[in-house]
C-alpha atoms as an extended CHARMM CRD file, in Angstrom:
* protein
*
       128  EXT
         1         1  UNK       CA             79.8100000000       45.4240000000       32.0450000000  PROA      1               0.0000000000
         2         2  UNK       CA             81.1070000000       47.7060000000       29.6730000000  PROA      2               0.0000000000
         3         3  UNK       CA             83.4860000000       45.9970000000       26.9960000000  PROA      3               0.0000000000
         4         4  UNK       CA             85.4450000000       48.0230000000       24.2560000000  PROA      4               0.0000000000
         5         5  UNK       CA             87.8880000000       45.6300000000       21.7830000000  PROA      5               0.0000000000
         6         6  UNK       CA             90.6380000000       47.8470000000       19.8740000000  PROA      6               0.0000000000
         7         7  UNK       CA             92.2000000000       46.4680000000       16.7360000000  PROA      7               0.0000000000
         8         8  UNK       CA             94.2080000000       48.2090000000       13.6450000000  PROA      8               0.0000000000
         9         9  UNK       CA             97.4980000000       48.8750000000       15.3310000000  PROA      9               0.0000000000
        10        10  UNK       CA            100.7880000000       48.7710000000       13.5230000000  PROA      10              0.0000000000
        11        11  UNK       CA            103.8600000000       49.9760000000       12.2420000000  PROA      11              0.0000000000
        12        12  UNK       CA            103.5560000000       52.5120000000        9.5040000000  PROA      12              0.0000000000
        13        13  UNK       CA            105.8390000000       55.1490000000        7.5830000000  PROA      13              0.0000000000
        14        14  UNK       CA            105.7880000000       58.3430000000        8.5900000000  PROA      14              0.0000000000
        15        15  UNK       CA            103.7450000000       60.3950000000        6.1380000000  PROA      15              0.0000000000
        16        16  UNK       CA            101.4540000000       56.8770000000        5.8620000000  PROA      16              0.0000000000
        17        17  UNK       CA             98.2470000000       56.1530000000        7.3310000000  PROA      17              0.0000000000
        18        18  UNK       CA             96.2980000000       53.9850000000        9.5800000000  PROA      18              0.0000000000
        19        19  UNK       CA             93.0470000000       53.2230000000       11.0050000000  PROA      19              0.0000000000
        20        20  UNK       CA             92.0660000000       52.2060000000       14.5340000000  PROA      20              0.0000000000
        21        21  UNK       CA             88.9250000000       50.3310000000       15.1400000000  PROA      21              0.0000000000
        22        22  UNK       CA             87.1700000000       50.2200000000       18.5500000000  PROA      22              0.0000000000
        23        23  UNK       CA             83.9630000000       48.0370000000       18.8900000000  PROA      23              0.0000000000
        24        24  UNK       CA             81.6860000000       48.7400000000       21.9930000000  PROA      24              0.0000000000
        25        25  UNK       CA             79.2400000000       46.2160000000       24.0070000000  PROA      25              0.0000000000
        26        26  UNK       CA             77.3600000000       46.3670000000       27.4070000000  PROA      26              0.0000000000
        27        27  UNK       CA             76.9050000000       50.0530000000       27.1180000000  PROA      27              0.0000000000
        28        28  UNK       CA             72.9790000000       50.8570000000       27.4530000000  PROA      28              0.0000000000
        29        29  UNK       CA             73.5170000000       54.4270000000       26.6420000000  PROA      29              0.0000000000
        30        30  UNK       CA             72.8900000000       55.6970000000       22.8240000000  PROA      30              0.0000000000
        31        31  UNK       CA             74.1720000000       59.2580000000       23.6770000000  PROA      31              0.0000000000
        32        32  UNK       CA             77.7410000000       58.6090000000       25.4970000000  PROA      32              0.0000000000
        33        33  UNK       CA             81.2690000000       59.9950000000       24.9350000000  PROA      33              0.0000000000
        34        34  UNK       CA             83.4770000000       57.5990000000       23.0400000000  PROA      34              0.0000000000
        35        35  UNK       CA             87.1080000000       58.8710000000       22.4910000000  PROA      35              0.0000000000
        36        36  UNK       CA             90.7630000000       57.7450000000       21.4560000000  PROA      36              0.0000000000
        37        37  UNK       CA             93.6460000000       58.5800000000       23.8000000000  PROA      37              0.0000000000
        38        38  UNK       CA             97.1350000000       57.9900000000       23.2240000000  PROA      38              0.0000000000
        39        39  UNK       CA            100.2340000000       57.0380000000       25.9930000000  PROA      39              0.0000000000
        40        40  UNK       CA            103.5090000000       57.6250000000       25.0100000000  PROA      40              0.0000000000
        41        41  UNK       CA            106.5270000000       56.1280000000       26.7400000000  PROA      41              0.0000000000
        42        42  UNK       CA            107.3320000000       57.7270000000       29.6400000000  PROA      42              0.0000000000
        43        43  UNK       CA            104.4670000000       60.1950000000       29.2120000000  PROA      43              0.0000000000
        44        44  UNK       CA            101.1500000000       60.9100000000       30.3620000000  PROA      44              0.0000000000
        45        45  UNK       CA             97.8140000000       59.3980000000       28.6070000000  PROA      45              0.0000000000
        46        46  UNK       CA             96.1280000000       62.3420000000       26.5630000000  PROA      46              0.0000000000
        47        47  UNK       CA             93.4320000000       62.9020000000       24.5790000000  PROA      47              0.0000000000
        48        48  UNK       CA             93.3560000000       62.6250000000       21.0120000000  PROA      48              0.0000000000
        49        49  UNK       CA             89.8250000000       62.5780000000       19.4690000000  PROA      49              0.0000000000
        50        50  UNK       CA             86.1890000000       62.2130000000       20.4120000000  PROA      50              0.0000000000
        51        51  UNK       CA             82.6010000000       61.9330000000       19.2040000000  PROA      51              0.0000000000
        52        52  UNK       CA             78.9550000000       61.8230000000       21.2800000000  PROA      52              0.0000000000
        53        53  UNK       CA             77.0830000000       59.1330000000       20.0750000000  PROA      53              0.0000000000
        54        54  UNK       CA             73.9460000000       60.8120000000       19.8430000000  PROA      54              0.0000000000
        55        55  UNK       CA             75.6530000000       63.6860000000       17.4400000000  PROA      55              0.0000000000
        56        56  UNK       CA             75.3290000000       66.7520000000       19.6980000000  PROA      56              0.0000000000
        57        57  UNK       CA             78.0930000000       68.9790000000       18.7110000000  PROA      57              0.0000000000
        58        58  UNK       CA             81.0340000000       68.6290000000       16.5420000000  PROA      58              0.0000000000
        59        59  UNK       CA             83.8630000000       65.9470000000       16.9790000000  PROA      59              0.0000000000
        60        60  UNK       CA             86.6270000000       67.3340000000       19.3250000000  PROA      60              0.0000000000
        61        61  UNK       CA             90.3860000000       67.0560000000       18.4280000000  PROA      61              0.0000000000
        62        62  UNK       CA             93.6810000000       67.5910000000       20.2770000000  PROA      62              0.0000000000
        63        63  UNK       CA             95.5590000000       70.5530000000       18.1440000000  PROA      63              0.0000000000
        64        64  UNK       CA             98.8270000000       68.0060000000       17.8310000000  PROA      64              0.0000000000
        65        65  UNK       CA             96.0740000000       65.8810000000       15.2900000000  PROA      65              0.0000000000
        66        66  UNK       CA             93.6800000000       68.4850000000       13.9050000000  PROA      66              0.0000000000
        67        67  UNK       CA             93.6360000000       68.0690000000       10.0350000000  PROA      67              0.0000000000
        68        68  UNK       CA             95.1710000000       64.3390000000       10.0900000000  PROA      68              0.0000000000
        69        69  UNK       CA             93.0350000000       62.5890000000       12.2370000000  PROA      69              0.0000000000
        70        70  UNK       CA             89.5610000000       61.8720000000       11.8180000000  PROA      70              0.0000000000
        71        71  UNK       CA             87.1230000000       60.2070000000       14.2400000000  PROA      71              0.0000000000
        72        72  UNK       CA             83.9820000000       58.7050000000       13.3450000000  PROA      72              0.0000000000
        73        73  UNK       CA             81.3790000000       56.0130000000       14.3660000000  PROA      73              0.0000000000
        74        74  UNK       CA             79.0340000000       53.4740000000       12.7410000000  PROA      74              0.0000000000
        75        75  UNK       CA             76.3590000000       53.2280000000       15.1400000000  PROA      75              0.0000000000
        76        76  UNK       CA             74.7420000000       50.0330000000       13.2610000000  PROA      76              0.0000000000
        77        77  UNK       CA             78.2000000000       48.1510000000       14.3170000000  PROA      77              0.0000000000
        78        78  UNK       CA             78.6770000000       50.5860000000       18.0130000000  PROA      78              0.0000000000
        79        79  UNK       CA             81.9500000000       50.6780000000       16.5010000000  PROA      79              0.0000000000
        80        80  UNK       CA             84.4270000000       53.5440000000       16.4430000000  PROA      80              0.0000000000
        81        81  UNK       CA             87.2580000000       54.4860000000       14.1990000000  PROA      81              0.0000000000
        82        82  UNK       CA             90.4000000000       56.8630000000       13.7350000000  PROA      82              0.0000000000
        83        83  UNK       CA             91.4680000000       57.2690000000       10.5480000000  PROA      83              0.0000000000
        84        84  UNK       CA             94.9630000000       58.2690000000       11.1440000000  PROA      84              0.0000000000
        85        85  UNK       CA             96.5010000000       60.5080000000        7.8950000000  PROA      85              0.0000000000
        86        86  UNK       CA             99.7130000000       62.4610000000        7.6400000000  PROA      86              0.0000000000
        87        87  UNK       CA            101.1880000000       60.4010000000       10.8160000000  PROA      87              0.0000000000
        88        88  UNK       CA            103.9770000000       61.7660000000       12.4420000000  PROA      88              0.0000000000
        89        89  UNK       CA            106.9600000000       59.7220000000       14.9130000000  PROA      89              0.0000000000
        90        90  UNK       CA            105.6000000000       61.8520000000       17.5560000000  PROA      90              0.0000000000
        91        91  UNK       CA            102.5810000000       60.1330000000       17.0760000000  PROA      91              0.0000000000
        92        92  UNK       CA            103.7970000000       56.4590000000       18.0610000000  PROA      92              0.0000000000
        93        93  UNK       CA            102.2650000000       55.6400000000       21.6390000000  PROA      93              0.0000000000
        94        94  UNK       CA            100.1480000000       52.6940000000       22.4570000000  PROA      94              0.0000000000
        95        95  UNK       CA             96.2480000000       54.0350000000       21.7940000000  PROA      95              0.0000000000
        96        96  UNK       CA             93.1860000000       53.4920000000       23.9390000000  PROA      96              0.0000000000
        97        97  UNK       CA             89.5560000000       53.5390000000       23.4270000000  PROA      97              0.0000000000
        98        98  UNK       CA             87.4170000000       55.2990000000       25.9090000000  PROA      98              0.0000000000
        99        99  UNK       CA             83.7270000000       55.2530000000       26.5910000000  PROA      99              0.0000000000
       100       100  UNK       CA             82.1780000000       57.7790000000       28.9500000000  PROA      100             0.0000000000
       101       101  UNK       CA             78.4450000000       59.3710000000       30.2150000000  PROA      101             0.0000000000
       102       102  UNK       CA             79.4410000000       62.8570000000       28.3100000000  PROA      102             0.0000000000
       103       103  UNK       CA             82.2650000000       64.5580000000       26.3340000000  PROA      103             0.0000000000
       104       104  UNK       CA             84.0220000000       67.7200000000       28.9510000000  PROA      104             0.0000000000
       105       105  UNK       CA             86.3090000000       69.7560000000       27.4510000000  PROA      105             0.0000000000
       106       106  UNK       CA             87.8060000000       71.7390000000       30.2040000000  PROA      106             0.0000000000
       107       107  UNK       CA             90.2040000000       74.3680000000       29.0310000000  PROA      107             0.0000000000
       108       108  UNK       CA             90.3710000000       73.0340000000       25.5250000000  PROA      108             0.0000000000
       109       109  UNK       CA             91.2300000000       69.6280000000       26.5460000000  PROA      109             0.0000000000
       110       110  UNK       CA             88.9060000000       66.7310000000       27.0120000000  PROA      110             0.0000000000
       111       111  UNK       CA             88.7310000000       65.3610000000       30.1810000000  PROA      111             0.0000000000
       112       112  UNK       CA             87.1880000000       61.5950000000       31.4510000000  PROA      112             0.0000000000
       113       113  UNK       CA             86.2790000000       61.2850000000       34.8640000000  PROA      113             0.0000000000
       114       114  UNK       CA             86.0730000000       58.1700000000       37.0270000000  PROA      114             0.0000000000
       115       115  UNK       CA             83.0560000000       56.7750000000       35.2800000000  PROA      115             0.0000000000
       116       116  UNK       CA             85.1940000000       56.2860000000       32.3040000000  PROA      116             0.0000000000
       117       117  UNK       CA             86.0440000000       52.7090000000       30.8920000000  PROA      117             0.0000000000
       118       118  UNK       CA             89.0460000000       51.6060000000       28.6140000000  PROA      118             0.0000000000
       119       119  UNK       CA             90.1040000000       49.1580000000       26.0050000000  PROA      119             0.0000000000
       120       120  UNK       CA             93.1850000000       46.7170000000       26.4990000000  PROA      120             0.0000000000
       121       121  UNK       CA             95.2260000000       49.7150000000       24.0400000000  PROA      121             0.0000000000
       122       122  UNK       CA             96.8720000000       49.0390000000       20.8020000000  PROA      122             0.0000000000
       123       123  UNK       CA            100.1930000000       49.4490000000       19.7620000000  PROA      123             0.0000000000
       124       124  UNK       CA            101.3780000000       52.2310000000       16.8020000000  PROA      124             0.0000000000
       125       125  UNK       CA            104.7020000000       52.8470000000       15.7260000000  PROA      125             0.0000000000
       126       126  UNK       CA            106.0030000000       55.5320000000       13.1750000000  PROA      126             0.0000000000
       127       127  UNK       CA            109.0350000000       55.3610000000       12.2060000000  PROA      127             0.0000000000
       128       128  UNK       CA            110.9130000000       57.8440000000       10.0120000000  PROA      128             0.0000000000
């Protein structure tokens, strides 16, 4: 059974910065799709940022966090992270970590399918 702990929500400033952790077990795969969504009140979950595993291809980003968030993963600890930089109050929303067989971006968004597990979520608020 697939497993994935969050931790490193918070409140921060706006213009402050923040970094989510998200530690993996019970995966057998080393070549999967790990990824950070966000759910804001009220609104649908999206995607935010994701990385393969095995390093195929170049992390993908959601344009509302190009150039202030950064993914990244050390594979020694199957852990994770999203530095969070330059954050916005449009960026509060409770964040979840996703593990799935492959990253598919359709139409410039990434999509999970059914195969997809999740984390419990973790909370960040940015006030202004």
């Amino acid at each position: 059974e697939v497993h994935l702990a969050e931790s490193g929500g918070g409140s921060v400033e706006a213009g402050g910065s923040l970094t989510l952790s998200c530690t993996a077990s019970g995966i057998q795969s080393n070549n999967h799709c790990m990824a950070w969504f966000r759910q804001a009140p009220g609104k649908v979950r999206e995607a935010v940022a994701a990385i393969s595993t095995g390093g195929a291809g170049r992390p993908w980003y959601a344009d509302s966090v190009k150039g202030r968030f950064t993914i990244s993963q050390e594979k020694s600890k199957r852990t994770v992270y999203l530095q969070m930089d330059m954050v916005k109050p449009e960026d509060t929303a409770v964040y979840y970590c996703g593990a799935d067989r492959e990253c598919t971006v359709l139409a410039g968004i990434l999509a999970y399918g059914s195969t997809a597990s999740w984390g419990q979520g973790t909370q960040v608020t940015v006030s202004s």
